[in-house]
mmCIF file of C-alpha atoms in Angstrom:
data_model
loop_
_atom_site.group_PDB
_atom_site.id
_atom_site.type_symbol
_atom_site.label_atom_id
_atom_site.label_comp_id
_atom_site.label_asym_id
_atom_site.label_seq_id
_atom_site.Cartn_x
_atom_site.Cartn_y
_atom_site.Cartn_z
ATOM 1 C CA ARG A 23 0.000 0.000 0.000
ATOM 2 C CA PHE A 24 2.764 2.426 0.920
ATOM 3 C CA LYS A 25 5.029 1.453 -1.968
ATOM 4 C CA LYS A 26 2.271 2.286 -4.447
ATOM 5 C CA TYR A 27 2.160 5.942 -3.375
ATOM 6 C CA PHE A 28 5.820 6.416 -2.445
ATOM 7 C CA LYS A 29 7.771 4.856 -5.318
ATOM 8 C CA ASN A 30 10.823 7.075 -4.843
ATOM 9 C CA VAL A 31 10.961 6.786 -1.055
ATOM 10 C CA SER A 32 13.532 4.544 0.611
ATOM 11 C CA LYS A 33 12.530 1.283 2.255
ATOM 12 C CA LYS A 34 13.550 2.650 5.687
ATOM 13 C CA SER A 35 11.257 5.658 5.299
ATOM 14 C CA ILE A 36 8.352 3.445 4.249
ATOM 15 C CA ILE A 37 8.823 1.307 7.381
ATOM 16 C CA GLN A 38 8.808 4.462 9.537
ATOM 17 C CA LEU A 39 5.657 5.721 7.813
ATOM 18 C CA ARG A 40 3.967 2.361 8.325
ATOM 19 C CA GLY A 41 4.890 2.453 12.042
ATOM 20 C CA THR A 42 3.493 5.972 12.423
ATOM 21 C CA TYR A 43 0.313 4.982 10.594
ATOM 22 C CA ASN A 44 -0.236 1.984 12.910
ATOM 23 C CA ILE A 45 0.297 4.120 16.032
ATOM 24 C CA ILE A 46 -2.255 6.702 14.876
ATOM 25 C CA ARG A 47 -4.748 3.981 13.927
ATOM 26 C CA LYS A 48 -4.445 2.383 17.376
ATOM 27 C CA GLN A 49 -4.890 5.755 19.109
ATOM 28 C CA ILE A 50 -8.041 6.474 17.104
ATOM 29 C CA LYS A 51 -9.429 2.990 17.811
ATOM 30 C CA ARG A 52 -8.676 3.351 21.523
ATOM 31 C CA ARG A 53 -10.535 6.681 21.622
ATOM 32 C CA VAL A 54 -13.538 5.220 19.769
ATOM 33 C CA ASP A 55 -13.659 2.121 21.984
ATOM 34 C CA ASN A 56 -13.470 4.233 25.146
ATOM 35 C CA MET A 57 -15.643 7.293 24.689
ATOM 36 C CA PHE A 58 -14.843 8.535 28.195
ATOM 37 C CA THR A 59 -11.956 8.196 30.618
ATOM 38 C CA LEU A 60 -11.587 8.408 34.391
ATOM 39 C CA LYS A 61 -10.562 12.044 33.901
ATOM 40 C CA ASP A 62 -14.014 12.720 32.473
ATOM 41 C CA VAL A 63 -15.538 11.045 35.541
ATOM 42 C CA GLN A 64 -13.357 13.155 37.806
ATOM 43 C CA SER A 65 -14.480 16.278 35.963
ATOM 44 C CA ILE A 66 -18.141 15.393 36.626
ATOM 45 C CA ILE A 67 -17.381 14.875 40.314
ATOM 46 C CA LYS A 68 -15.568 18.233 40.485
ATOM 47 C CA GLY A 69 -18.800 19.819 39.337
ATOM 48 C CA LEU A 70 -20.700 18.026 42.107
ATOM 49 C CA ASP A 71 -18.052 19.110 44.632
ATOM 50 C CA ALA A 72 -18.730 22.716 43.657
ATOM 51 C CA VAL A 73 -22.379 22.204 44.630
ATOM 52 C CA THR A 74 -21.859 20.228 47.843
ATOM 53 C CA GLY A 75 -18.611 21.719 49.119
ATOM 54 C CA LEU A 76 -17.032 18.249 49.457
ATOM 55 C CA ASN A 77 -13.774 16.955 47.974
ATOM 56 C CA GLY A 78 -14.791 13.849 46.072
ATOM 57 C CA ALA A 79 -12.509 14.693 43.141
ATOM 58 C CA GLU A 80 -9.483 14.228 45.426
ATOM 59 C CA LEU A 81 -10.268 10.545 46.064
ATOM 60 C CA VAL A 82 -8.708 7.661 44.158
ATOM 61 C CA PHE A 83 -10.347 6.686 40.850
ATOM 62 C CA LYS A 84 -10.087 3.105 39.600
ATOM 63 C CA GLN A 85 -11.273 1.439 36.402
ATOM 64 C CA THR A 86 -12.485 -2.154 36.707
ATOM 65 C CA ASN A 87 -13.415 -4.925 34.276
ATOM 66 C CA SER A 88 -16.587 -5.845 36.146
ATOM 67 C CA LYS A 89 -19.596 -6.799 34.034
ATOM 68 C CA LYS A 90 -22.036 -6.694 36.954
ATOM 69 C CA VAL A 91 -21.008 -3.746 39.128
ATOM 70 C CA LEU A 92 -20.849 -0.638 36.948
ATOM 71 C CA GLY A 93 -19.867 1.724 39.717
ATOM 72 C CA SER A 94 -19.111 1.700 43.425
ATOM 73 C CA PHE A 95 -17.904 3.940 46.233
ATOM 74 C CA VAL A 96 -15.382 2.322 48.571
ATOM 75 C CA HIS A 97 -14.552 3.513 52.075
ATOM 76 C CA ALA A 98 -11.965 2.376 54.612
ATOM 77 C CA VAL A 99 -13.012 1.271 58.105
ATOM 78 C CA ARG A 100 -11.139 1.787 61.391
ATOM 79 C CA ARG A 101 -11.989 -0.560 64.252
ATOM 80 C CA VAL A 102 -11.246 -0.410 67.967
ATOM 81 C CA ASN A 103 -11.947 -3.526 70.013
ATOM 82 C CA GLY A 104 -13.931 -4.925 67.124
ATOM 83 C CA GLN A 105 -16.179 -1.865 66.902
ATOM 84 C CA ILE A 106 -16.211 0.481 63.911
ATOM 85 C CA VAL A 107 -15.210 3.932 65.127
ATOM 86 C CA GLN A 108 -14.420 5.674 61.858
ATOM 87 C CA ARG A 109 -15.209 5.389 58.174
ATOM 88 C CA THR A 110 -12.967 7.207 55.702
ATOM 89 C CA PRO A 111 -13.782 7.800 52.027
ATOM 90 C CA TRP A 112 -11.232 6.040 49.838
ATOM 91 C CA ARG A 113 -12.036 5.651 46.154
ATOM 92 C CA PHE A 114 -14.562 5.505 43.321
ATOM 93 C CA GLU A 115 -14.570 2.462 41.060
ATOM 94 C CA PHE A 116 -16.168 2.415 37.611
ATOM 95 C CA SER A 117 -16.428 -0.412 35.120
ATOM 96 C CA LYS A 118 -15.004 0.210 31.672
ATOM 97 C CA LEU A 119 -18.444 -0.740 30.344
ATOM 98 C CA ILE A 120 -19.887 2.654 31.300
ATOM 99 C CA LEU A 121 -16.938 4.473 29.737
ATOM 100 C CA ASN A 122 -18.426 3.414 26.396
ATOM 101 C CA CYS A 123 -21.932 4.705 27.040
ATOM 102 C CA ASN A 124 -23.487 8.095 26.341
ATOM 103 C CA ARG A 125 -22.808 11.041 28.649
ATOM 104 C CA GLU A 126 -26.309 11.060 30.154
ATOM 105 C CA THR A 127 -25.903 7.477 31.357
ATOM 106 C CA LEU A 128 -22.394 8.156 32.648
ATOM 107 C CA VAL A 129 -23.566 11.149 34.699
ATOM 108 C CA GLU A 130 -26.443 9.077 36.093
ATOM 109 C CA ILE A 131 -24.052 6.405 37.365
ATOM 110 C CA VAL A 132 -21.544 8.913 38.743
ATOM 111 C CA LYS A 133 -24.226 10.848 40.641
ATOM 112 C CA HIS A 134 -25.545 7.643 42.187
ATOM 113 C CA GLU A 135 -22.104 6.726 43.551
ATOM 114 C CA TYR A 136 -21.419 10.298 44.618
ATOM 115 C CA ALA A 137 -24.596 10.214 46.721
ATOM 116 C CA HIS A 138 -23.096 7.243 48.608
ATOM 117 C CA TYR A 139 -20.041 9.395 49.283
ATOM 118 C CA MET A 140 -22.239 12.261 50.517
ATOM 119 C CA ALA A 141 -24.175 9.971 52.859
ATOM 120 C CA LEU A 142 -20.938 8.680 54.383
ATOM 121 C CA MET A 143 -19.638 12.201 54.975
ATOM 122 C CA VAL A 144 -22.879 13.308 56.634
ATOM 123 C CA TYR A 145 -23.676 10.246 58.775
ATOM 124 C CA ASN A 146 -20.289 8.471 59.033
ATOM 125 C CA ASP A 147 -22.119 5.240 58.288
ATOM 126 C CA ASN A 148 -22.671 2.788 55.446
ATOM 127 C CA CYS A 149 -26.155 3.988 54.546
ATOM 128 C CA GLU A 150 -26.524 1.638 51.551
ATOM 129 C CA HIS A 151 -29.872 2.613 49.946
ATOM 130 C CA ASP A 152 -31.835 3.650 53.030
ATOM 131 C CA TRP A 153 -33.680 6.954 53.633
ATOM 132 C CA ARG A 154 -30.420 8.775 54.426
ATOM 133 C CA PHE A 155 -29.014 7.861 51.031
ATOM 134 C CA VAL A 156 -32.263 8.858 49.310
ATOM 135 C CA GLU A 157 -32.056 12.214 51.066
ATOM 136 C CA GLN A 158 -28.612 12.877 49.571
ATOM 137 C CA CYS A 159 -29.779 11.782 46.126
ATOM 138 C CA LYS A 160 -32.459 14.461 46.136
ATOM 139 C CA LYS A 161 -29.853 17.150 46.793
ATOM 140 C CA ILE A 162 -27.958 16.460 43.552
ATOM 141 C CA GLY A 163 -30.756 15.045 41.406
ATOM 142 C CA ALA A 164 -29.458 11.468 41.451
ATOM 143 C CA ARG A 165 -31.493 8.282 41.088
ATOM 144 C CA ALA A 166 -31.880 6.506 44.414
ATOM 145 C CA SER A 167 -32.673 3.199 42.710
ATOM 146 C CA GLU A 168 -30.231 1.287 40.550
ATOM 147 C CA PRO A 169 -29.752 3.045 37.190
ATOM 148 C CA SER A 170 -32.498 2.131 34.804
ATOM 149 C CA PHE A 171 -30.654 1.527 31.568
ATOM 150 C CA THR A 172 -29.762 -2.000 32.640
ATOM 151 C CA ASN A 173 -29.032 -5.456 32.046
ATOM 152 C CA LYS A 174 -29.607 -5.268 28.319
ATOM 153 C CA TYR A 175 -26.990 -2.544 27.953
ATOM 154 C CA ILE A 176 -24.493 -4.527 30.039
ATOM 155 C CA GLU A 177 -25.062 -7.590 27.876
ATOM 156 C CA GLU A 178 -24.591 -5.595 24.664
ATOM 157 C CA GLN A 179 -21.359 -4.022 25.896
ATOM 158 C CA SER A 180 -20.037 -7.352 27.177
ATOM 159 C CA ILE A 181 -20.584 -8.911 23.748
ATOM 160 C CA LYS A 182 -18.967 -5.918 22.035
ATOM 161 C CA MET A 183 -15.850 -6.056 24.222
ATOM 162 C CA ALA A 184 -15.423 -9.852 24.275
ATOM 163 C CA LYS A 185 -12.855 -11.486 22.012
ATOM 164 C CA TYR A 186 -14.953 -14.607 21.477
ATOM 165 C CA VAL A 187 -18.750 -14.797 21.430
ATOM 166 C CA VAL A 188 -20.496 -18.181 21.571
ATOM 167 C CA GLU A 189 -24.218 -18.405 20.806
ATOM 168 C CA CYS A 190 -26.288 -21.521 21.390
ATOM 169 C CA GLN A 191 -28.295 -22.238 18.235
ATOM 170 C CA GLY A 192 -30.993 -23.921 20.294
ATOM 171 C CA CYS A 193 -32.014 -21.385 22.949
ATOM 172 C CA GLY A 194 -30.011 -18.328 21.835
ATOM 173 C CA THR A 195 -28.011 -18.031 25.067
ATOM 174 C CA VAL A 196 -24.808 -16.024 24.567
ATOM 175 C CA PHE A 197 -21.481 -16.707 26.289
ATOM 176 C CA THR A 198 -18.467 -14.407 26.087
ATOM 177 C CA TYR A 199 -14.762 -15.183 26.487
ATOM 178 C CA GLN A 200 -11.642 -13.013 26.474
ATOM 179 C CA ARG A 201 -9.251 -15.864 25.646
ATOM 180 C CA LYS A 202 -9.278 -19.413 24.346
ATOM 181 C CA CYS A 203 -10.150 -22.099 26.871
ATOM 182 C CA ASN A 204 -11.238 -25.740 26.938
ATOM 183 C CA THR A 205 -14.929 -24.781 26.933
ATOM 184 C CA LEU A 206 -14.497 -22.569 23.860
ATOM 185 C CA THR A 207 -12.583 -25.284 22.039
ATOM 186 C CA ALA A 208 -15.307 -27.816 22.901
ATOM 187 C CA CYS A 209 -17.948 -25.488 21.442
ATOM 188 C CA GLN A 210 -15.957 -25.132 18.233
ATOM 189 C CA GLU A 211 -15.515 -28.884 17.921
ATOM 190 C CA GLY A 212 -19.137 -29.686 18.786
ATOM 191 C CA ASN A 213 -18.285 -31.469 22.027
ATOM 192 C CA ALA A 214 -20.037 -28.988 24.351
ATOM 193 C CA LYS A 215 -23.646 -29.102 25.500
ATOM 194 C CA CYS A 216 -25.882 -26.210 26.522
ATOM 195 C CA SER A 217 -28.318 -26.446 29.445
ATOM 196 C CA CYS A 218 -31.126 -26.631 26.867
ATOM 197 C CA GLY A 219 -29.584 -29.822 25.484
ATOM 198 C CA CYS A 220 -28.345 -28.309 22.232
ATOM 199 C CA THR A 221 -24.811 -29.134 21.047
ATOM 200 C CA ASN A 222 -24.736 -26.711 18.114
ATOM 201 C CA PHE A 223 -22.922 -23.417 18.783
ATOM 202 C CA LYS A 224 -21.982 -20.433 16.662
ATOM 203 C CA VAL A 225 -18.521 -19.082 17.592
ATOM 204 C CA THR A 226 -17.570 -15.547 16.515
ATOM 205 C CA GLN A 227 -14.214 -13.822 17.003
ATOM 206 C CA ASN A 228 -14.606 -10.046 17.330
ATOM 207 C CA HIS A 229 -10.972 -8.948 17.226
#
């Protein structure tokens, strides 16, 4: 491809151009695959800090690979004689699944976890989803219940990000894998069996 357009360019230069092209392509792909980053999450929390007067943006931010827990607020506990005497805010954790969603959904998740942080700072207790947590949600316009967009979205993102996708041709159940394993090989060779009794699977490799 490069030789066609650069006939008079040395082989060394073509190799350098090809390397630069691959780097740019990977950077673009990485940006498309991850619409948002933890810095974007931190920016949202800075905005909430401006409203509440807290310092949530100064906590630790961690990206996880969880497919079930999209976001969580983690606090450290100090015990004396087995009794909890102090709870200290520690970090926010967000699954990379929500970094691929639209901004409205991202803000919804972030606000929900930030409300947990607010409740801890006010009551020094793990309020979970009780009335104290609901009270904090109202202050910043967060959803007190689990975000509504769901299991369907999680499933779609999991399939998109998986390297191998296996679909049972009998009941339509989908399984995802990040690497080759004995189960995946069995599905490809027709030696696996789904809970519905079907032994016919469609295996797709995404990337």
